[in-house]
Amino acid sequence: MKLISWNIRQGGGDRLGAICTAIATHDPDVVVLSEIRARSIREIGSSLWMKPWSHIEHVTMERDTIAVCVLSKVPIAVRDFCPVPNENAPRWLDFDLPSYRF
């Protein structure tokens, strides 16, 4: 399994196209993006570059919240319970990748 974890800084802004291109060039199985915003998730999810990563999970967030998002080529199983303090909840996503036993 090839995994990329990337802090895209404040949602990525006008760099989202370049971010999607860079991710596609590396062709990972799983992508973890931190400091992402709701608008960025929608834009990345609809990018033609990102079609191989059809499984997308993220923390439910308000418009301007900075959070974390996971994109994967295989299904993602989000855990129901996450023992993280409320103030850190947008920046934490507890998940499994059963196909990779990870």
XYZ file of C-alpha atoms in Angstrom:
102
model
C 0.000 0.000 0.000
C 1.307 3.420 -0.939
C 0.072 6.280 1.266
C 0.527 10.038 0.927
C -0.168 12.391 3.811
C -0.152 16.076 2.888
C -0.904 19.252 4.813
C -2.328 21.340 1.958
C -2.277 24.512 4.073
C -5.505 26.405 4.617
C -7.591 24.363 2.191
C -5.222 24.571 -0.765
C -6.720 27.715 -2.304
C -5.711 28.299 -5.908
C -3.175 25.437 -5.611
C -5.867 22.714 -5.684
C -5.324 21.905 -9.357
C -1.591 21.484 -8.817
C -2.225 19.452 -5.654
C -4.511 17.041 -7.549
C -1.955 16.736 -10.366
C 0.858 15.990 -7.904
C -1.207 13.352 -6.108
C -2.138 11.676 -9.408
C 1.533 11.695 -10.491
C 2.539 9.762 -7.350
C -0.442 7.386 -7.774
C -0.842 6.397 -4.108
C -3.470 3.949 -2.915
C -4.527 6.235 -0.059
C -4.327 10.008 0.374
C -4.693 11.825 3.702
C -5.126 15.584 3.365
C -4.916 17.807 6.412
C -5.870 21.474 6.732
C -8.626 20.963 4.176
C -11.883 22.923 3.954
C -15.358 21.784 2.839
C -15.098 23.683 -0.474
C -11.737 22.048 -1.187
C -13.153 18.564 -0.579
C -15.897 19.172 -3.147
C -13.423 20.524 -5.691
C -10.886 17.719 -5.191
C -13.619 15.070 -5.273
C -14.889 16.350 -8.621
C -11.436 16.690 -10.231
C -10.833 14.349 -13.156
C -7.351 13.716 -11.750
C -8.881 12.263 -8.597
C -11.264 9.692 -10.141
C -9.178 6.642 -9.057
C -9.733 7.691 -5.417
C -13.486 7.262 -5.452
C -13.796 6.532 -1.731
C -13.749 9.804 0.204
C -14.315 10.267 3.918
C -13.988 13.413 5.978
C -15.030 14.877 9.254
C -18.408 16.612 9.153
C -17.554 20.262 9.268
C -18.860 23.749 8.979
C -17.922 25.905 6.007
C -14.703 27.469 7.314
C -13.502 24.664 9.572
C -10.071 23.271 8.814
C -10.232 19.481 8.913
C -8.874 16.175 7.577
C -9.973 14.124 4.564
C -9.064 10.598 3.394
C -9.303 9.474 -0.237
C -8.785 5.853 -1.198
C -8.933 3.466 -4.130
C -10.579 0.900 -1.819
C -13.442 1.271 0.671
C -12.784 3.146 3.906
C -14.396 2.046 7.175
C -14.838 4.999 9.529
C -14.975 4.012 13.175
C -18.048 5.117 15.108
C -16.239 6.136 18.246
C -13.243 8.456 18.251
C -11.754 9.246 21.678
C -10.594 12.757 20.821
C -11.496 15.969 22.684
C -14.230 18.023 20.967
C -11.872 20.890 20.160
C -9.718 18.515 18.090
C -12.555 16.563 16.435
C -12.364 18.314 13.011
C -8.692 17.365 12.728
C -9.149 13.679 13.540
C -10.649 10.836 11.505
C -10.412 7.340 12.929
C -10.646 4.849 10.056
C -9.645 1.409 8.796
C -8.775 0.107 5.348
C -9.974 -3.514 5.522
C -8.717 -4.357 2.011
C -5.171 -3.548 3.143
C -5.649 -4.853 6.706
C -4.683 -1.384 7.896
